[in-house]
XYZ file of C-alpha atoms in Angstrom:
445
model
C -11.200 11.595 -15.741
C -8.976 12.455 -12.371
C -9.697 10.578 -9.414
C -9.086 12.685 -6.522
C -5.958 11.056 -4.237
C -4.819 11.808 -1.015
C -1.592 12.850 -2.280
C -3.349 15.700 -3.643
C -3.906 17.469 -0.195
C -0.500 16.073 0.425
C 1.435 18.111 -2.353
C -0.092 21.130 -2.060
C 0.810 21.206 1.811
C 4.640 20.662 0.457
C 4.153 23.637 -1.424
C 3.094 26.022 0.965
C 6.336 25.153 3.031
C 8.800 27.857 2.894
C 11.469 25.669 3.353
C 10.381 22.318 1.482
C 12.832 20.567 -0.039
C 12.908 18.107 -2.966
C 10.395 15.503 -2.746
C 10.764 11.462 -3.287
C 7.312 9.918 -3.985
C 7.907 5.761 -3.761
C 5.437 3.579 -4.777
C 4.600 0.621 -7.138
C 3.898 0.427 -10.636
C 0.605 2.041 -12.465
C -0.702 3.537 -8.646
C -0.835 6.672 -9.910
C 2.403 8.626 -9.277
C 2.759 10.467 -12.297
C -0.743 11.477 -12.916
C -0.981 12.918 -9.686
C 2.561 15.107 -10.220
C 1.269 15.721 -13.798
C -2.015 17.866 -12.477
C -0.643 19.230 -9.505
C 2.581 20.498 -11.512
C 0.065 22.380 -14.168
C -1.993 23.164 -11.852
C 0.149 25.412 -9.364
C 3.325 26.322 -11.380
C 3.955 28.605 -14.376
C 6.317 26.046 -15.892
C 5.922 22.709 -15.601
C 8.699 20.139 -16.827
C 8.770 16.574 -17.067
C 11.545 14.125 -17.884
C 10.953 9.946 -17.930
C 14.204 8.774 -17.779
C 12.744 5.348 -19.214
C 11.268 6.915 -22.359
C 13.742 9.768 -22.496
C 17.370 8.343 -22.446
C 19.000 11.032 -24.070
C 18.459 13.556 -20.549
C 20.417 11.155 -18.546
C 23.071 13.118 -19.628
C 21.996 15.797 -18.252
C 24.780 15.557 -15.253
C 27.529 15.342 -17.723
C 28.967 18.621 -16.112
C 28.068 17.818 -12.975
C 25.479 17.932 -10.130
C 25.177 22.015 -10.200
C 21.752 23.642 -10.565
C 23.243 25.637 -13.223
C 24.749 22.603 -15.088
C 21.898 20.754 -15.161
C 19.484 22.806 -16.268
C 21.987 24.226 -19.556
C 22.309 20.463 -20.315
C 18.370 20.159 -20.611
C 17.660 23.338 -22.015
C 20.382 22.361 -24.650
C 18.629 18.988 -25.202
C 15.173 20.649 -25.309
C 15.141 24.461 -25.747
C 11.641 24.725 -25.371
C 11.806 23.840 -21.649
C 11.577 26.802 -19.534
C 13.002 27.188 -16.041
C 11.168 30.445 -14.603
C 13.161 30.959 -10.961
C 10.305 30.360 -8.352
C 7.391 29.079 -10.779
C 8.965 26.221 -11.902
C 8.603 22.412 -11.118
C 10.840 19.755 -12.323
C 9.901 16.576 -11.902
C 12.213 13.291 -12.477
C 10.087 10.420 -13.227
C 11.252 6.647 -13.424
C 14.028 7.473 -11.519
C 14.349 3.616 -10.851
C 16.361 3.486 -14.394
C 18.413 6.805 -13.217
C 19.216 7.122 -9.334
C 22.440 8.950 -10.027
C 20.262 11.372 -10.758
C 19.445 11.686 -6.490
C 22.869 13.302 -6.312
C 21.203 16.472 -7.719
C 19.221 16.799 -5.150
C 21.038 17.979 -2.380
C 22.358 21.296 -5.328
C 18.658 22.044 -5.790
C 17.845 22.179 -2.362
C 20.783 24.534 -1.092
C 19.717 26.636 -4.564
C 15.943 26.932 -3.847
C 15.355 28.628 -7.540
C 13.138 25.465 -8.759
C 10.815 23.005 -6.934
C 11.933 19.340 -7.827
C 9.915 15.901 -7.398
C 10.972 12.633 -8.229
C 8.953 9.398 -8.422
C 9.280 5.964 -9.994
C 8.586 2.443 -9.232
C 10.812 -0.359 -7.640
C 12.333 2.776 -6.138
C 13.077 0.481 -2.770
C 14.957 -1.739 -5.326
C 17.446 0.747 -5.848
C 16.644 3.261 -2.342
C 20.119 2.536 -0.805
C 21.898 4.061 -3.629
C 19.251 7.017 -3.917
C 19.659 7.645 0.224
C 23.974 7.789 0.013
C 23.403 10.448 -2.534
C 20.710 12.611 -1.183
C 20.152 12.082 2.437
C 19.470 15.418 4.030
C 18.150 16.736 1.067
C 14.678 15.069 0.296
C 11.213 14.417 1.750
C 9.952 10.820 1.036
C 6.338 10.360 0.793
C 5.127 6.371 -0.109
C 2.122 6.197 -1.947
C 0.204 2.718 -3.140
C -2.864 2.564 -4.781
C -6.356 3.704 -4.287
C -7.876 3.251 -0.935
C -11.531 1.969 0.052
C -11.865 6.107 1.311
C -10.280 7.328 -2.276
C -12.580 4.087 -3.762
C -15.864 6.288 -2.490
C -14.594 9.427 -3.863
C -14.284 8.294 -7.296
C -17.772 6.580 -6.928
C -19.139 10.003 -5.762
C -19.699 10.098 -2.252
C -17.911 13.571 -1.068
C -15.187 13.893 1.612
C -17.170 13.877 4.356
C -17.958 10.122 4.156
C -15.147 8.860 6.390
C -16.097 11.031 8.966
C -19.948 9.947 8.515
C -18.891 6.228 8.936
C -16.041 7.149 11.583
C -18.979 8.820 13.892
C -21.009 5.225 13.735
C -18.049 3.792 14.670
C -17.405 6.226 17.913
C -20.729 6.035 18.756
C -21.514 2.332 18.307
C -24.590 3.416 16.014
C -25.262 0.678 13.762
C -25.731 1.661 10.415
C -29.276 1.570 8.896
C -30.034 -1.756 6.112
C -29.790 0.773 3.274
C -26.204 2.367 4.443
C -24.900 -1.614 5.529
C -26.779 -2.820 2.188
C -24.675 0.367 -0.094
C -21.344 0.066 1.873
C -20.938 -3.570 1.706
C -22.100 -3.739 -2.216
C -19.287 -0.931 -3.124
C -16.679 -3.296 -0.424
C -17.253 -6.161 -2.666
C -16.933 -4.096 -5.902
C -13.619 -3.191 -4.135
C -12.536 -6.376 -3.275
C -12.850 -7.166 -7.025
C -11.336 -4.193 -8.997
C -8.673 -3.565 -6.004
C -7.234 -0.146 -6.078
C -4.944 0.321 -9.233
C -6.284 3.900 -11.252
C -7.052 2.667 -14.891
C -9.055 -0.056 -13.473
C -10.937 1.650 -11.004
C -11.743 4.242 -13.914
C -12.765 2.220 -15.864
C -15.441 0.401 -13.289
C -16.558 3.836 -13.059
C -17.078 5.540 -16.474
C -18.818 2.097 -17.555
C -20.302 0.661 -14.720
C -19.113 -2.893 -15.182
C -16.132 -4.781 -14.532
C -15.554 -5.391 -18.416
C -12.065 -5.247 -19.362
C -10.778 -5.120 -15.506
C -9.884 -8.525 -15.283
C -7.574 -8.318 -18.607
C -6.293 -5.278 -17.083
C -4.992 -6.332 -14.115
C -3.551 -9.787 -15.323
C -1.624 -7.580 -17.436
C -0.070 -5.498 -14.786
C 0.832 -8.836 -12.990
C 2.764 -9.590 -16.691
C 4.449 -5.826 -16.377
C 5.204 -6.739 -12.199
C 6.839 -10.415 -13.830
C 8.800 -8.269 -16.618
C 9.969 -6.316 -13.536
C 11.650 -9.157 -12.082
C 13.569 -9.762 -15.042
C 14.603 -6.318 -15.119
C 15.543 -4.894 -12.152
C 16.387 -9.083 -10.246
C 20.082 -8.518 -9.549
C 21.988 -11.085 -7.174
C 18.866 -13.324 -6.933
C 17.411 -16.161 -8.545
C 14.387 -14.236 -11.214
C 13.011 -17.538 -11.142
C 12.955 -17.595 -7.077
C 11.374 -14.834 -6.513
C 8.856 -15.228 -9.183
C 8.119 -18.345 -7.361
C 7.748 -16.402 -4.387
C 5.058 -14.531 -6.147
C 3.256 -16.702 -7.701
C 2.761 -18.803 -4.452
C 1.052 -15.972 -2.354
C -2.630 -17.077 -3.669
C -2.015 -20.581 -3.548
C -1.011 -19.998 0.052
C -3.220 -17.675 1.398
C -6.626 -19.819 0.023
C -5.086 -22.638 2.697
C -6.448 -22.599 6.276
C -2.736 -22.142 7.384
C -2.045 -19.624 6.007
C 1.440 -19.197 7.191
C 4.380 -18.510 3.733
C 5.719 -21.806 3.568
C 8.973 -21.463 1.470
C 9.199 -25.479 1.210
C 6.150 -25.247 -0.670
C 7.211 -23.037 -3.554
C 9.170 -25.520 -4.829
C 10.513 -29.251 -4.682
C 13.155 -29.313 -2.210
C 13.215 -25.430 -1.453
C 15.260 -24.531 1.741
C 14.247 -20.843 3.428
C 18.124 -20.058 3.259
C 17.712 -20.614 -0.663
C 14.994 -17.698 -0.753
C 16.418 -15.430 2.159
C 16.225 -11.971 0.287
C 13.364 -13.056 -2.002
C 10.120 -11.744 -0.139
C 12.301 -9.098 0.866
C 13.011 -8.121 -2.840
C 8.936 -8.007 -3.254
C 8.466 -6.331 -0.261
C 11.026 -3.847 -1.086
C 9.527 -2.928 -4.388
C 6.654 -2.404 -3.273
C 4.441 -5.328 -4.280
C 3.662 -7.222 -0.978
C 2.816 -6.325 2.690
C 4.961 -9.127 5.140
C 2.884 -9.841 8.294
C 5.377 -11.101 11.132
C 4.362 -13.680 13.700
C 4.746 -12.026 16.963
C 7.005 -14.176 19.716
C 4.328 -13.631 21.963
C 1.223 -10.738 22.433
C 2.684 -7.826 23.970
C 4.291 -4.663 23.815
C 6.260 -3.365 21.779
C 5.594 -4.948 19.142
C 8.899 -3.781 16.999
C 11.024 -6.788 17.403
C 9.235 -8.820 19.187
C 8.165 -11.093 15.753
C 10.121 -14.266 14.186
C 12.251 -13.773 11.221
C 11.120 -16.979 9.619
C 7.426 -16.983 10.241
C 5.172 -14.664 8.105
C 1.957 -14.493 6.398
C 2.185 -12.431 2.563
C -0.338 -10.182 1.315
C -0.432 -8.492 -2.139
C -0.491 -4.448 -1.245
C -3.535 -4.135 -3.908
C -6.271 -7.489 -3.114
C -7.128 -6.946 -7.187
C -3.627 -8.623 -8.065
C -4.497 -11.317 -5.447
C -8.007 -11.840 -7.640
C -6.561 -11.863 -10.893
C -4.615 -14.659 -10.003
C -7.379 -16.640 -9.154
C -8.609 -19.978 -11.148
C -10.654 -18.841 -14.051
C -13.732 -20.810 -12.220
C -13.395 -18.551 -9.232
C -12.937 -15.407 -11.461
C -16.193 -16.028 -13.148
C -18.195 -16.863 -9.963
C -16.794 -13.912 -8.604
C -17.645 -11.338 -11.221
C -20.945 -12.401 -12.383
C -22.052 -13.253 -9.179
C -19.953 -11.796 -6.522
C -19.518 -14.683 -4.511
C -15.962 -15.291 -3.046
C -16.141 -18.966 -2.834
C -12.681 -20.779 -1.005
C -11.187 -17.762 -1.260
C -13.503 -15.991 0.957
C -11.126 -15.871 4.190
C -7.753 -14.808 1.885
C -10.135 -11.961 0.117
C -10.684 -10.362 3.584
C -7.574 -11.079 5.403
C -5.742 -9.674 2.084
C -8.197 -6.850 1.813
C -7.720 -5.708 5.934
C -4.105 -6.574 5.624
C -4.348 -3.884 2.860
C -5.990 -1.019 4.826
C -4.229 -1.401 7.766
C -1.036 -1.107 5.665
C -2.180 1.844 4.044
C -3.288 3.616 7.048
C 0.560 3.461 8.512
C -0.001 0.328 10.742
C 2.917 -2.505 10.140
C 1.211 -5.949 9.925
C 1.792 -8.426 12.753
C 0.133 -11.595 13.640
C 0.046 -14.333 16.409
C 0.345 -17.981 16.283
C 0.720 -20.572 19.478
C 3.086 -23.075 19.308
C 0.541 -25.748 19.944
C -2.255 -24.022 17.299
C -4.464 -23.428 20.257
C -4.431 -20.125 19.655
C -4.207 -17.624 16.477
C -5.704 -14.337 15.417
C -5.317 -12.493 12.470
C -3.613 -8.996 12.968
C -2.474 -6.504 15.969
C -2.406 -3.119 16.546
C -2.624 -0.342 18.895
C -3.524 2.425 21.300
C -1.394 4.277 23.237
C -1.536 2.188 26.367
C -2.756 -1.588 24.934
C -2.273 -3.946 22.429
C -5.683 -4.692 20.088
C -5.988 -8.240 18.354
C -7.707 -7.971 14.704
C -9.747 -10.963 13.854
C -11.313 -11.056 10.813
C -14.193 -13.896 10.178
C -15.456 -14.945 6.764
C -18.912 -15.212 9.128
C -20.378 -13.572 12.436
C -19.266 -16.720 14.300
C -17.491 -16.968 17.625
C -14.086 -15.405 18.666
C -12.352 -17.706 20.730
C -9.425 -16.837 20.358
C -10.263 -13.005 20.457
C -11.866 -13.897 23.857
C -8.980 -15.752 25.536
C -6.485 -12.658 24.797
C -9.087 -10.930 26.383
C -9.858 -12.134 29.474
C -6.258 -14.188 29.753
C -4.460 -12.497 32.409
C -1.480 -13.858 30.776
C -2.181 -11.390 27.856
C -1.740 -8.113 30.382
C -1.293 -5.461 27.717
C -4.473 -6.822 25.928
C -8.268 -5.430 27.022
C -10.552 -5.184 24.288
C -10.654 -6.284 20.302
C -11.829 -5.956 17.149
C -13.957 -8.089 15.170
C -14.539 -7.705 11.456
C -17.332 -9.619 9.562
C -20.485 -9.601 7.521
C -21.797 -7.992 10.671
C -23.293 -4.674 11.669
C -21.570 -2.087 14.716
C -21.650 -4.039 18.208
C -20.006 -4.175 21.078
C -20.085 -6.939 23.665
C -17.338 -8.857 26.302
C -14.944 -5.919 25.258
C -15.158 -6.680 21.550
C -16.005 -4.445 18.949
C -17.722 -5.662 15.930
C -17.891 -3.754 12.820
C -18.004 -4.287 8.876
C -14.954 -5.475 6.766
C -15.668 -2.107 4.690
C -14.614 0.002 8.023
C -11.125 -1.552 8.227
C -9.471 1.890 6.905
C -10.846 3.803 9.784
C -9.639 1.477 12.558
C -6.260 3.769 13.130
C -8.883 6.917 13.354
C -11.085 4.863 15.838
C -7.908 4.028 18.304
C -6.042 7.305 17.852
C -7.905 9.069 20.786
C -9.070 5.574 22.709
C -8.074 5.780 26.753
C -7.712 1.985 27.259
């Protein structure tokens, strides 16, 4: 069973470009890269040829003779004459290209040639990205893809492409959604929430029904994410940023929920982990949410280097690491327990990440003050709270009607709540987080 991805729509585009050159797909581990190349390589091209560097060592030598089209291809066909390159109905696609970057240097000859399409992927790409750039900027298209959205969740549940759009127009029109749509939405949120977004488990969920196996599943992927850091950790301390890792749940399930670094470990000085979170951030495996130096635009820059919140890019890793109390609870009877706020704050940090949005946050000096996210329209800045209840904003409602806080005028609220709007605040449901860049792009305030 396919589950239909956005990078779908995505690749074919690529494809009808006259002048497209080769393509860099970055991403983490088990998202769905390769599956995605896989179909849309069979799919759309007479010849379709894959080569793992992981699995396939022998092909590395495939530059031997150098970066030439020509070369290349003789080395391969030499390895593997069954391969065949068919100018103009061919695509080649490099996968794990984490364990073979020299391999970038290539790229550049194929795109001046223009005989043979060429896509690379692999994971902890960012890891190794420097080294990848030097040898091929000029000559690729990058294209970042993480795991399944709450949109691509509905797709593989059924609902048809029009459902964004559906829920979108609510939104626009501050139409609150019927009990039966609130009562559906929010049941297949949770469900979300739970399985998070990797493609095996979400599969799974849906060929069964259940969430049996789904928990084994994605504590093993965290084991295959720790194997990583043994792997590809260079000029770090494995155990460092493994500690790093392992202290995002613990963190985020406090009502601070600031990344303390002297609470990883006894005695642990930030200087000690400077590069860590960067490392995780870099391959892929956490979203950083910066601490803005004070409400306003632009918000580039305008954050402190040594205050952030962390977020796991999928919110199923961030479950799986849960007690084994709170994982039972949770999947037997869906309720979210302490972890209630980090689930939701995780799971919006998530969406807005994967709808383009970098994560920022605010924090007063004096505590006074705090809410949860920011983003924005073309002319204002728009706070993000998110409440584990329908309770009051006050916070939301000082930035709001602070004239200190010029570039603020109205907010978002997300809750166990239907569509509202009231004191410049617009409520809506945790499971309409992905649409919130849709809602502002055409806003005039």
């Amino acid at each position: 069973m396919y589950l239909k991805r956005k990078i779908d729509l995505f690749l074919k585009e690529w494809k009808s470009q006259d002048d497209r050159m080769p393509l860099i797909i970055k991403g983490a581990r088990q998202i769905g890269k390769t599956e995605s190349v896989r179909k849309f390589g069979r799919e759309n091209y007479e010849s379709f040829i894959e080569i793992n560097f992981a699995l396939q060592i022998k092909y590395r030598t495939a530059i031997q003779d150098g970066y030439e089209v020509d070369s290349i291809i003789k080395n391969i066909s030499r390895m593997d004459p069954s391969k065949k390159f068919i100018e103009n109905s061919t695509l080649i696609f490099f996968d794990e290209l984490q364990d073979f970057p020299e391999i970038a240097s290539s790229l550049k000859f194929f795109n001046q040639d223009r005989r043979f399409d060429v896509i690379c992927s692999g994971s902890m790409l960012g890891i190794n990205y420097k080294k990848i750039e030097s040898n091929s900027v000029g000559n690729k298209l990058d294209y970042v893809m993480q795991s399944l959205d709450f949109e691509e969740f509905t797709w593989a549940k059924g609902y048809d492409g029009n459902i964004a759009d559906e829920l979108l127009e609510n939104m626009k029109k501050l139409k609150p959604f019927t009990e039966s749509e609130l009562y559906a939405f929010n049941s297949l949120f949770l469900d979300y929430c739970i399985l998070g977004g990797m493609p095996a488990i979400v599969r799974d969920y849906v060929e069964k029904g259940t969430f049996e196996g789904s928990l084994q599943k994605q504590r093993a992927l965290i084991d295959d994410y720790k194997e990583d850091f043994r792997k590809y950790v260079s000029g770090l301390d494995q155990t460092r940023v493994l500690n790093v890792f392992n202290h995002i749940p613990v963190q985020l399930a406090k009502e601070n929920k600031k990344f303390q670094i002297s609470k990883v470990s006894s005695g642990a000085r930030f200087k000690d982990y400077f590069g860590c979170v960067e490392w995780l951030f870099d391959a892929g495996i956490i979203n950083i949410c910066r601490c803005l130096n004070f409400p306003e635009l632009p918000l580039k820059g305008n954050y402190d280097d040594m205050k952030y919140k962390l977020y796991f890019k999928d919110t199923g890793l961030l479950v799986a690491s849960l007690d084994e109390e709170a994982q039972d609870d949770l999947r037997a009877n869906k309720n979210l327990g302490v972890y209630k706020g980090a689930l939701y704050e995780n799971f919006v940090g998530e969406a807005l990440s994967k709808s383009g949005y970098e994560l920022y946050y605010y924090k007063r000096e004096d505590s006074t003050l705090e809410e949860d996210f920011f983003v924005r329209t073309k002319k204002s800045l728009v706070p993000v709270e998110v409440k584990s209840n329908n309770g009051r904003s006050r916070s939301l409602n000082e930035l709001i009607k602070n004239q200190r806080y010029q570039d603020i005028q109205r907010g978002i609220k997300l809750c166990n709540a239907n569509i509202g709007f009231e004191n410049n605040i617009f409520t809506f449901p945790y499971f309409c987080a992905f649409l919130l860049k849709r809602f502002l792009k055409d806003a005039e305030w």
